[in-house]
Coordinates of N, CA, C and O in Angstrom, one line a residue:
I1 N 66.4 105.5 76.0 CA 67.3 105.4 76.7 C 67.4 106.9 77.8 O 67.0 107.7 77.3
A2 N 68.1 106.8 78.8 CA 68.0 107.7 79.8 C 69.1 107.6 80.7 O 69.5 106.7 80.7
W3 N 69.7 108.8 81.1 CA 70.8 108.9 82.0 C 70.4 109.6 83.4 O 69.4 111.0 83.2
K4 N 71.3 109.2 84.6 CA 70.9 110.2 86.0 C 72.2 110.3 86.2 O 72.9 109.5 85.9
D5 N 72.2 111.3 87.2 CA 73.3 111.5 87.8 C 73.7 110.8 88.9 O 72.8 110.0 89.6
A6 N 74.7 111.0 90.0 CA 74.9 110.1 91.2 C 73.7 110.1 92.3 O 73.7 109.9 93.3
E7 N 73.4 112.0 92.0 CA 72.2 112.1 92.8 C 70.5 111.3 92.4 O 69.6 111.5 93.0
L8 N 70.7 110.6 91.2 CA 69.7 109.9 91.1 C 68.6 111.0 90.2 O 67.5 110.7 90.0
R9 N 68.9 112.0 89.7 CA 68.2 113.0 89.0 C 68.5 112.8 87.6 O 69.9 112.5 87.0
Y10 N 67.3 112.6 86.8 CA 67.5 112.8 85.0 C 68.5 113.8 84.7 O 68.2 114.9 84.8
V11 N 69.5 113.6 83.8 CA 70.4 114.8 83.3 C 70.0 114.7 81.7 O 70.7 115.6 80.9
G12 N 69.4 113.5 80.9 CA 69.4 113.4 79.8 C 68.4 112.1 79.3 O 68.6 111.5 80.2
G13 N 68.1 111.8 78.3 CA 67.0 111.1 78.1 C 66.7 111.2 76.5 O 66.8 112.4 76.0
N14 N 66.0 110.1 75.4 CA 65.6 110.6 74.3 C 64.1 110.6 74.3 O 63.7 110.6 75.4
E15 N 63.5 111.0 73.6 CA 62.2 111.3 73.2 C 61.3 110.2 73.4 O 60.3 110.2 74.1
V16 N 61.7 109.0 73.3 CA 60.9 107.5 73.7 C 60.6 107.5 74.9 O 59.6 107.5 75.4
Y17 N 61.8 107.8 75.7 CA 61.8 107.4 77.0 C 61.0 108.4 77.5 O 60.2 108.3 78.5
A18 N 61.1 109.6 77.5 CA 60.0 110.7 77.9 C 58.7 110.3 77.8 O 58.0 110.8 78.7
R19 N 58.2 110.1 76.5 CA 57.1 109.9 76.0 C 56.5 108.9 77.2 O 55.5 108.6 77.7
N20 N 56.9 107.5 77.1 CA 56.9 106.3 77.8 C 56.8 106.9 79.5 O 56.0 106.3 80.1
A21 N 57.5 108.0 80.0 CA 57.2 108.2 81.3 C 56.2 109.3 81.3 O 56.3 109.7 82.4
G22 N 55.3 109.8 80.6 CA 54.5 110.6 80.5 C 54.7 112.1 80.4 O 53.7 112.7 80.8
L23 N 56.0 112.3 79.7 CA 56.0 113.9 79.6 C 56.0 113.9 78.0 O 55.7 113.1 76.8
D24 N 56.0 115.3 78.0 CA 55.8 116.1 76.5 C 57.2 116.0 75.5 O 57.0 115.9 74.2
S25 N 58.2 115.8 76.6 CA 59.2 116.2 75.7 C 60.9 115.8 76.7 O 60.5 115.3 77.5
K26 N 61.6 115.3 75.7 CA 63.0 114.9 76.6 C 63.5 116.1 77.7 O 64.1 115.7 78.7
H27 N 62.9 117.0 76.9 CA 63.8 118.4 78.1 C 63.1 118.6 79.5 O 63.7 118.8 80.4
A28 N 61.6 117.9 79.1 CA 61.0 117.9 80.6 C 61.4 116.8 81.7 O 61.5 117.0 82.7
L29 N 62.8 115.7 81.1 CA 62.8 114.9 81.9 C 64.2 115.3 83.0 O 64.1 115.0 83.6
I30 N 64.7 116.5 82.3 CA 65.9 116.9 82.8 C 65.5 117.6 84.6 O 64.5 118.0 84.5
G31 N 66.1 117.3 85.7 CA 66.2 117.2 87.0 C 65.3 116.5 87.5 O 65.0 116.9 88.7
L32 N 64.1 115.7 86.8 CA 63.4 115.0 87.5 C 63.8 113.8 88.6 O 65.3 113.2 87.8
T33 N 63.5 113.3 89.3 CA 63.5 111.6 89.6 C 62.6 111.0 89.4 O 61.5 111.1 89.0
D34 N 62.6 109.8 89.8 CA 62.1 108.7 89.5 C 60.5 108.6 90.5 O 59.3 108.5 89.9
Y35 N 60.9 109.5 91.3 CA 59.5 109.6 92.2 C 58.6 110.8 91.5 O 57.3 110.6 91.8
D36 N 59.0 111.5 90.5 CA 58.5 112.4 89.5 C 57.6 111.8 88.4 O 56.8 112.3 88.1
L37 N 57.8 110.6 87.8 CA 57.5 110.0 87.2 C 56.1 109.4 87.4 O 56.0 108.5 88.3
R38 N 55.2 109.5 86.0 CA 53.9 108.4 86.6 C 54.2 107.4 86.3 O 52.7 106.8 86.4
W39 N 54.9 106.5 85.7 CA 55.0 105.1 85.6 C 54.5 104.5 86.4 O 55.2 104.7 87.9
G40 N 54.4 102.9 86.8 CA 54.2 102.5 87.7 C 55.1 101.8 88.5 O 54.9 100.8 89.6
D41 N 56.3 102.1 88.0 CA 57.8 101.3 88.8 C 57.8 101.9 90.1 O 57.4 103.1 90.5
D42 N 57.9 100.9 91.6 CA 58.4 101.5 92.5 C 59.6 102.4 92.5 O 60.7 101.7 92.2
A43 N 59.4 103.7 92.7 CA 60.6 104.8 92.8 C 61.4 104.5 93.6 O 62.8 104.2 93.1
Q44 N 61.1 104.0 94.8 CA 62.3 103.5 96.1 C 63.1 102.3 95.3 O 64.3 102.2 95.7
A45 N 62.1 101.3 95.2 CA 63.2 100.1 94.3 C 63.9 100.2 93.0 O 65.3 99.9 93.2
V46 N 63.4 101.3 92.4 CA 64.5 101.5 91.1 C 65.5 102.2 91.6 O 66.4 101.9 91.5
R47 N 65.3 103.3 92.3 CA 66.5 104.3 93.0 C 67.6 103.1 94.1 O 68.6 103.0 93.3
E48 N 67.0 102.1 94.5 CA 68.0 100.9 95.4 C 68.8 100.3 94.2 O 69.9 100.2 94.3
E49 N 68.1 99.9 93.1 CA 68.9 99.2 92.1 C 69.5 99.9 91.4 O 70.8 99.5 91.0
D50 N 69.5 101.1 91.4 CA 70.5 102.3 90.8 C 71.9 102.2 91.3 O 73.3 102.2 90.9
V51 N 71.5 102.5 92.5 CA 72.6 102.8 93.4 C 73.3 101.5 93.5 O 74.7 101.5 93.4
R52 N 72.8 100.4 93.4 CA 73.8 99.1 93.5 C 74.4 98.7 92.0 O 75.4 98.3 92.0
V53 N 73.4 99.3 91.1 CA 74.3 99.3 89.3 C 75.7 100.2 89.7 O 76.7 99.9 89.3
M54 N 75.5 101.6 90.2 CA 76.5 102.4 90.3 C 77.9 101.9 91.0 O 79.0 102.2 91.1
T55 N 77.6 101.3 92.3 CA 78.4 100.5 93.4 C 79.0 99.1 92.6 O 80.2 98.7 93.2
G56 N 78.7 98.5 91.7 CA 79.1 97.3 91.0 C 78.3 95.9 91.5 O 78.9 95.1 91.2
T57 N 77.5 96.2 92.7 CA 76.7 94.9 93.1 C 75.9 94.4 92.1 O 75.4 93.5 92.6
L58 N 75.3 95.1 91.3 CA 74.3 94.3 90.5 C 74.7 94.8 89.2 O 75.0 96.0 88.7
T59 N 74.4 93.9 88.2 CA 74.1 94.0 87.0 C 72.9 93.5 86.1 O 72.2 92.6 86.4
R60 N 72.6 94.7 85.4 CA 71.6 94.5 84.5 C 71.9 94.6 83.0 O 72.0 95.6 82.7
K61 N 72.0 93.2 82.4 CA 72.1 93.5 80.9 C 71.3 92.4 80.2 O 71.0 91.6 80.3
G62 N 70.2 93.1 79.5 CA 69.0 92.1 78.7 C 68.2 91.9 79.5 O 67.5 90.6 79.4
F63 N 68.2 92.4 80.8 CA 67.2 91.8 81.7 C 65.7 92.1 81.5 O 65.4 93.1 81.3
E64 N 64.7 90.8 81.5 CA 63.4 90.8 81.2 C 62.7 90.9 82.1 O 62.8 90.0 83.4
R65 N 61.7 92.0 82.5 CA 60.6 92.1 83.4 C 59.6 92.9 83.1 O 59.4 93.6 82.2
P66 N 58.3 92.6 84.1 CA 57.2 93.2 83.7 C 57.4 94.9 84.3 O 58.2 94.8 84.9
A67 N 56.4 95.5 83.5 CA 56.7 97.1 84.1 C 54.9 97.4 83.9 O 54.2 96.8 83.3
I68 N 54.9 98.9 84.6 CA 53.4 99.2 84.6 C 53.8 100.5 83.5 O 54.5 101.3 84.2
S69 N 53.1 100.6 82.2 CA 53.0 101.9 81.6 C 52.2 102.9 82.6 O 51.5 102.7 83.5
V70 N 52.2 104.3 81.7 CA 51.7 105.5 82.3 C 50.3 105.5 82.4 O 49.5 106.1 83.1
D71 N 49.8 104.3 81.4 CA 48.3 104.6 81.2 C 47.6 103.2 82.1 O 46.8 102.8 82.3
G72 N 48.6 102.6 82.7 CA 48.4 101.6 83.9 C 48.4 100.3 83.3 O 48.2 98.9 84.2
E73 N 48.7 100.1 82.0 CA 48.8 98.4 81.4 C 50.0 98.0 82.0 O 51.5 98.4 81.8
E74 N 50.2 96.4 82.4 CA 51.0 95.5 82.3 C 51.9 95.8 80.8 O 51.3 95.3 80.0
V75 N 53.4 95.9 80.8 CA 54.1 95.5 79.4 C 55.4 95.0 80.0 O 55.6 94.9 81.3
W76 N 56.1 94.6 79.1 CA 57.3 93.8 79.4 C 58.4 94.3 78.8 O 58.2 95.1 77.5
I77 N 59.5 94.5 79.8 CA 60.8 95.4 78.8 C 61.8 94.5 79.1 O 61.8 93.6 80.0
R78 N 63.0 94.8 78.1 CA 64.2 93.9 78.1 C 65.3 95.2 78.5 O 65.3 96.3 77.7
E79 N 65.6 95.2 79.7 CA 66.4 96.4 80.3 C 67.9 96.3 80.2 O 68.1 95.0 80.8
T80 N 68.7 97.1 80.3 CA 70.0 97.0 80.3 C 70.7 98.8 81.2 O 70.1 99.3 81.0
K81 N 71.0 98.4 82.5 CA 71.6 99.6 83.2 C 73.0 99.5 83.6 O 73.3 98.3 84.1
L82 N 73.8 100.6 83.4 CA 75.0 100.5 83.5 C 75.9 101.6 84.3 O 75.2 102.8 84.1
P83 N 76.4 101.4 85.3 CA 77.3 102.5 85.6 C 77.8 103.5 84.5 O 78.3 102.9 83.8
L84 N 77.5 105.1 84.9 CA 77.7 105.9 83.6 C 79.2 106.4 84.6 O 79.1 106.9 85.9
K85 N 80.3 106.6 83.8 CA 81.5 107.2 84.0 C 82.0 108.1 83.7 O 81.7 108.6 82.1
N86 N 82.9 109.1 84.1 CA 83.6 110.0 83.4 C 84.9 109.8 82.8 O 85.5 108.5 82.8
Q87 N 85.8 110.6 82.2 CA 86.7 110.1 81.8 C 88.0 109.6 82.6 O 88.8 108.8 82.2
S88 N 87.7 109.9 84.1 CA 88.5 109.4 84.6 C 88.0 108.0 85.6 O 88.7 107.5 86.6
E89 N 87.6 107.6 84.7 CA 86.6 106.0 85.0 C 85.9 106.1 86.4 O 85.7 105.2 86.9
Q90 N 85.7 107.6 87.0 CA 84.8 107.8 88.2 C 83.2 107.7 87.8 O 83.0 108.1 86.7
V91 N 82.7 106.7 88.7 CA 81.1 106.5 88.4 C 80.3 107.9 88.7 O 80.4 108.4 89.8
I92 N 79.5 108.3 87.9 CA 79.0 109.5 87.9 C 77.5 109.5 87.5 O 76.9 110.6 87.9
G93 N 77.0 108.4 87.7 CA 75.6 108.1 87.2 C 75.3 106.6 87.0 O 76.2 105.8 87.2
V94 N 73.9 106.6 86.4 CA 73.4 105.2 85.8 C 73.0 105.4 84.2 O 72.4 106.6 84.0
L95 N 73.5 104.9 83.8 CA 72.6 104.8 81.8 C 71.6 103.4 82.2 O 71.8 102.5 82.7
R96 N 70.4 104.1 81.4 CA 69.5 103.0 81.6 C 68.9 103.1 80.3 O 68.7 104.2 79.6
A97 N 68.8 101.7 79.3 CA 68.5 101.6 78.2 C 67.1 100.5 78.3 O 67.5 99.4 78.7
Y98 N 66.3 100.5 77.3 CA 65.1 99.3 77.5 C 64.5 99.5 76.4 O 64.3 100.7 75.7
E99 N 63.9 98.2 76.1 CA 62.8 98.3 74.9 C 61.5 97.5 75.5 O 61.5 96.5 76.2
D100 N 60.4 98.0 74.8 CA 59.4 97.2 75.1 C 59.2 95.8 74.1 O 59.3 95.8 72.9
I101 N 59.2 94.9 75.1 CA 59.2 93.5 73.9 C 57.8 92.8 74.6 O 57.8 91.6 74.4
T102 N 56.6 93.6 74.7 CA 55.4 92.9 75.2 C 54.6 92.3 74.3 O 54.0 91.3 74.0
H103 N 54.8 92.7 72.8 CA 54.4 92.2 71.6 C 55.1 91.0 71.2 O 54.3 89.7 70.9
R104 N 56.2 90.8 71.5 CA 56.9 89.7 71.2 C 56.8 88.4 72.2 O 56.7 86.9 72.0
R105 N 56.6 89.0 73.5 CA 56.5 88.2 74.5 C 55.1 87.7 74.6 O 54.8 86.2 74.7
N106 N 54.0 88.3 73.9 CA 52.7 88.0 73.8 C 52.6 86.7 72.5 O 52.0 85.8 72.7
A107 N 53.4 87.3 71.6 CA 53.4 86.2 70.4 C 54.0 84.8 71.0 O 53.7 83.7 70.6
D108 N 55.0 84.7 71.8 CA 55.8 83.7 72.1 C 54.8 82.9 73.0 O 54.7 81.9 73.0
V109 N 53.9 83.4 73.6 CA 52.8 82.8 74.3 C 51.8 82.4 73.7 O 51.4 81.0 73.6
A110 N 51.3 82.7 72.7 CA 50.1 82.3 71.7 C 50.9 81.1 71.0 O 50.1 80.1 70.6
L111 N 52.1 81.2 70.5 CA 53.0 79.9 69.9 C 53.0 78.8 71.0 O 52.8 78.0 70.1
R112 N 53.4 78.9 72.0 CA 53.5 77.7 72.8 C 52.1 77.4 73.4 O 52.1 76.3 73.2
L113 N 50.9 78.1 73.3 CA 49.7 77.4 73.6 C 49.0 76.6 72.5 O 48.6 75.8 72.3
Q114 N 49.4 77.1 71.1 CA 49.3 76.7 69.6 C 50.1 75.1 69.7 O 49.3 74.4 69.5
G115 N 51.2 75.2 70.1 CA 52.1 74.1 70.3 C 51.5 72.7 71.1 O 51.5 71.9 70.5
R116 N 51.1 73.4 72.2 CA 50.3 72.6 73.2 C 49.2 72.3 72.5 O 48.7 70.9 72.8
A117 N 48.7 72.7 71.8 CA 47.3 72.2 71.5 C 47.3 71.5 70.5 O 46.8 70.6 70.3
L118 N 48.3 71.5 69.6 CA 48.6 70.8 68.5 C 49.0 69.1 69.0 O 48.4 68.2 68.7
Q119 N 49.8 69.6 70.1 CA 50.4 68.2 70.7 C 49.4 67.6 71.2 O 49.3 65.9 71.3
A120 N 48.3 67.9 72.0 CA 47.3 67.4 72.7 C 46.5 66.8 71.9 O 45.3 65.9 72.4
S121 N 46.1 67.4 70.2 CA 44.9 66.9 69.8 C 44.9 64.9 70.0 O 46.0 64.7 69.4
V122 N 43.6 64.8 69.8 CA 43.5 63.5 69.3 C 43.7 63.0 67.9 O 43.3 61.8 67.7
N123 N 43.6 64.2 67.0 CA 43.7 63.9 65.6 C 45.1 63.8 65.3 O 45.8 64.7 65.6
A124 N 45.3 63.0 64.3 CA 46.8 63.2 63.8 C 47.1 64.7 63.0 O 46.3 64.7 62.2
I125 N 48.0 65.0 63.5 CA 48.6 66.5 62.5 C 49.8 66.6 61.9 O 51.0 66.0 62.9
V126 N 50.3 66.5 60.7 CA 51.4 67.1 60.1 C 51.3 68.3 59.5 O 50.7 68.5 59.0
I127 N 52.5 68.9 59.7 CA 52.9 70.0 59.2 C 54.3 69.5 58.4 O 55.2 69.4 58.6
V128 N 54.1 70.2 57.4 CA 54.9 70.2 56.2 C 55.5 71.5 55.4 O 54.8 72.3 55.3
E129 N 56.5 71.6 55.4 CA 57.3 72.5 54.7 C 57.8 72.6 53.1 O 58.8 71.7 53.0
A130 N 57.8 73.6 52.4 CA 58.5 73.1 51.2 C 59.8 73.6 51.3 O 60.0 74.9 51.7
Q131 N 60.9 72.9 50.9 CA 61.8 73.0 50.8 C 62.9 72.7 49.6 O 62.9 71.3 49.5
A132 N 63.2 73.2 48.7 CA 64.0 72.9 47.4 C 63.3 71.7 46.7 O 64.2 71.0 46.4
G133 N 62.3 72.2 46.4 CA 61.4 71.2 45.5 C 60.8 69.7 46.4 O 60.1 69.1 45.7
R134 N 61.2 70.0 48.1 CA 60.6 68.7 48.6 C 59.6 69.3 49.4 O 59.3 70.2 49.9
H135 N 58.8 68.5 49.9 CA 57.7 68.7 51.0 C 58.3 68.1 52.5 O 57.8 66.8 52.6
V136 N 58.9 68.9 53.1 CA 59.5 68.1 54.3 C 58.8 68.2 55.7 O 58.0 69.3 55.8
V137 N 58.4 67.0 56.3 CA 58.2 67.0 57.3 C 58.5 67.6 58.5 O 59.8 67.3 58.6
T138 N 58.1 68.9 59.3 CA 58.9 69.5 60.6 C 58.3 69.4 61.5 O 58.9 69.5 62.3
F139 N 57.0 68.7 61.7 CA 55.9 68.3 62.7 C 54.8 67.2 62.4 O 54.4 67.4 61.7
A140 N 54.9 66.6 63.6 CA 53.7 65.6 63.7 C 53.7 65.3 65.0 O 54.4 65.1 65.8
N141 N 52.1 65.5 65.3 CA 51.9 65.2 67.0 C 52.0 63.9 67.3 O 52.2 63.0 66.3
E142 N 51.6 63.5 68.7 CA 51.6 61.9 69.3 C 50.8 61.1 68.6 O 51.2 59.9 68.2
A143 N 49.5 61.8 68.2 CA 48.4 60.8 67.6 C 49.1 60.4 66.4 O 48.5 59.6 65.8
F144 N 49.7 61.2 65.3 CA 49.9 60.6 64.1 C 51.0 59.5 64.5 O 51.0 58.5 63.7
E145 N 51.7 59.8 65.4 CA 52.6 58.5 65.7 C 51.8 57.2 66.3 O 52.2 56.2 65.6
R146 N 51.1 57.3 67.0 CA 50.1 56.4 67.7 C 49.3 55.9 66.3 O 49.0 54.5 66.0
M147 N 48.5 56.8 65.4 CA 47.6 56.1 64.3 C 48.7 55.4 63.2 O 47.9 54.4 62.5
T148 N 49.7 55.9 63.1 CA 50.5 55.4 61.8 C 51.5 54.5 62.4 O 52.2 53.5 61.3
G149 N 52.1 54.4 63.6 CA 53.0 53.5 63.8 C 54.5 54.4 63.5 O 55.3 53.5 64.0
Y150 N 54.5 55.2 63.3 CA 56.0 55.7 62.5 C 56.6 56.5 64.0 O 55.6 56.5 65.0
E151 N 57.9 56.1 64.1 CA 58.3 56.8 65.2 C 59.2 58.3 65.0 O 59.2 58.1 63.7
R152 N 59.2 59.1 65.6 CA 59.4 60.5 65.2 C 60.7 60.7 64.2 O 60.8 61.2 63.5
T153 N 61.5 59.7 64.5 CA 63.2 59.5 63.7 C 62.5 58.9 62.3 O 63.4 59.2 61.3
D154 N 61.2 58.1 61.8 CA 61.3 57.9 60.7 C 60.5 59.2 60.2 O 60.6 59.1 58.7
F155 N 59.7 60.3 60.3 CA 59.3 61.1 59.7 C 59.7 62.4 59.5 O 59.5 63.3 58.9
L156 N 60.4 62.8 60.6 CA 61.2 63.9 60.8 C 62.1 64.6 59.9 O 63.0 63.6 59.5
D157 N 61.9 65.4 59.1 CA 62.8 66.0 58.2 C 62.6 64.6 56.6 O 63.7 65.0 55.9
A158 N 61.6 64.1 56.6 CA 61.5 63.3 55.6 C 60.6 64.1 54.6 O 59.9 64.7 55.1
D159 N 60.8 63.8 53.2 CA 59.9 64.0 52.3 C 58.7 63.1 52.3 O 58.6 62.0 52.5
S160 N 58.0 64.1 52.2 CA 56.3 63.4 52.9 C 56.1 62.6 51.4 O 55.2 61.6 51.7
E161 N 56.4 63.1 50.1 CA 55.9 62.0 48.9 C 56.6 60.4 49.5 O 56.5 59.3 48.7
E162 N 57.9 60.8 50.0 CA 58.5 59.4 50.1 C 57.7 58.5 51.6 O 57.9 57.5 51.5
L163 N 57.1 59.5 52.5 CA 56.5 58.9 53.7 C 55.7 58.2 53.0 O 55.2 57.0 53.7
F164 N 54.8 58.8 52.1 CA 53.6 58.2 51.6 C 53.4 57.8 50.5 O 54.0 58.5 49.7
S165 N 53.2 56.6 50.1 CA 52.6 56.2 48.6 C 51.6 56.7 48.0 O 50.8 57.4 48.7
L166 N 51.6 56.9 46.7 CA 50.2 57.4 46.2 C 49.0 56.8 46.5 O 47.9 57.6 46.0
G167 N 49.1 55.4 46.6 CA 47.7 55.1 46.9 C 47.3 54.9 48.4 O 46.3 54.9 49.1
G168 N 48.0 56.0 49.1 CA 47.7 56.3 50.6 C 48.1 56.0 51.7 O 47.8 55.8 52.5
E169 N 48.9 54.4 51.5 CA 49.2 53.8 52.3 C 51.1 53.9 52.7 O 51.6 54.4 51.8
P170 N 51.1 54.1 54.0 CA 52.6 53.9 54.2 C 53.5 53.6 53.5 O 53.3 52.3 53.7
L171 N 54.7 53.9 53.3 CA 55.9 53.1 52.8 C 56.2 52.3 53.8 O 56.7 51.0 53.1
K172 N 55.9 52.3 55.2 CA 56.5 51.4 56.0 C 56.1 50.0 56.3 O 54.8 49.9 55.9

């Protein structure tokens, strides 16, 4: 988290923000502008966005976007920017808060890829989850449907013990 005055100079921030900006401490942030920081964001674009936030023509709440870290790596952040107001409700700057969501996004991408691979497999794949003494089918791919003749409504949320008899033959 960090905040800037109406001249877009940093007047405060926390240690995490300062370290992410390549600084030794939050105190080193004070008085700097985005042009002084080493991360890869376009300083002019950031300043233009901050002005739009302060004038109320742009809202940034939970906005996810790529950013470049101080070591040059692409990261993903979820960012919120708000106009900073004094007690008289006059806008005196901008407040910025963000979190690094790179690991979560990478995990989401990996899960989507795995899901596509499971669905595209020519082999029948069934995923069963233990729930209150039952083994409930939570996923089966299209190959399972083709090979067994079951439709999705026949097996999703069904107990696998009921779905298949002990002799290995489907009950259907």
